[in-house]
């Protein structure tokens, strides 16, 4: 399933085993995320800024911290 321009996201593809999307306002160098049931890594980044790999456990911990509001004062 391909979804276009979903609230600041572009190139969103979600299947039963994988989710890919780009966080974008309106430029071509915005970071993307790729997470798959077939891999224990989550890849974040892009060609311009480079790629970072996280384990799924590290990524889940990061998401928990974000959801808790830790970074809200900076946004």
Coordinates of C-alpha atoms in Angstrom, one line a residue:
X1 CA 0.0 0.0 0.0
X2 CA 1.4 3.4 -1.0
X3 CA 0.2 6.5 0.8
X4 CA 1.1 10.0 -0.4
X5 CA 1.6 13.1 1.7
X6 CA 0.3 11.9 5.1
X7 CA 0.6 14.8 7.6
X8 CA 4.2 15.8 6.8
X9 CA 5.3 12.4 5.5
X10 CA 5.9 11.4 1.9
X11 CA 6.7 8.2 0.1
X12 CA 4.9 6.2 2.7
X13 CA 4.8 2.4 2.1
X14 CA 3.3 0.1 4.6
X15 CA 2.9 -3.6 4.2
X16 CA 2.4 -6.5 6.5
X17 CA 6.2 -6.9 7.0
X18 CA 7.7 -3.4 6.4
X19 CA 7.1 0.3 6.8
X20 CA 9.0 3.0 5.0
X21 CA 8.4 6.7 5.0
X22 CA 10.2 10.1 4.6
X23 CA 9.7 12.9 7.2
X24 CA 9.4 15.9 4.9
X25 CA 8.2 19.4 5.0
X26 CA 9.0 20.3 1.4
X27 CA 12.7 19.5 0.6
X28 CA 14.5 16.5 -1.0
X29 CA 17.0 15.8 1.8
X30 CA 14.6 14.9 4.7
X31 CA 15.4 11.8 6.7
X32 CA 13.5 8.6 6.2
X33 CA 12.9 5.5 8.3
X34 CA 12.8 1.9 7.2
X35 CA 11.7 -0.8 9.6
X36 CA 11.0 -4.4 8.6
X37 CA 9.8 -7.6 10.4
X38 CA 12.6 -9.4 8.5
X39 CA 15.4 -7.4 10.1
X40 CA 16.4 -6.6 13.7
X41 CA 17.6 -3.2 12.7
X42 CA 15.8 0.1 12.1
X43 CA 17.5 2.4 9.6
X44 CA 17.0 6.2 9.9
X45 CA 18.5 8.8 7.6
X46 CA 19.2 9.6 4.0
X47 CA 21.9 10.1 1.4
X48 CA 22.5 13.8 2.4
X49 CA 22.8 13.3 6.2
X50 CA 23.9 9.7 6.2
X51 CA 22.3 6.6 7.7
X52 CA 22.0 5.4 11.3
X53 CA 21.1 1.9 12.3
X54 CA 19.4 1.1 15.6
X55 CA 18.4 -2.2 17.1
X56 CA 14.6 -2.5 17.4
X57 CA 15.1 -2.4 21.2
X58 CA 17.1 0.9 21.0
X59 CA 14.5 2.4 18.7
X60 CA 11.6 1.3 21.0
X61 CA 13.4 2.9 23.9
X62 CA 13.8 6.2 21.9
X63 CA 10.1 6.2 20.9
X64 CA 9.1 5.7 24.6
X65 CA 11.3 8.7 25.6
X66 CA 9.8 10.8 22.8
X67 CA 6.2 9.9 23.7
X68 CA 6.9 10.7 27.4
X69 CA 7.4 14.4 26.4
X70 CA 11.1 14.5 27.2
X71 CA 11.8 16.6 24.1
X72 CA 8.6 18.7 24.0
X73 CA 10.3 21.8 25.3
X74 CA 12.6 21.8 22.3
X75 CA 9.9 21.5 19.6

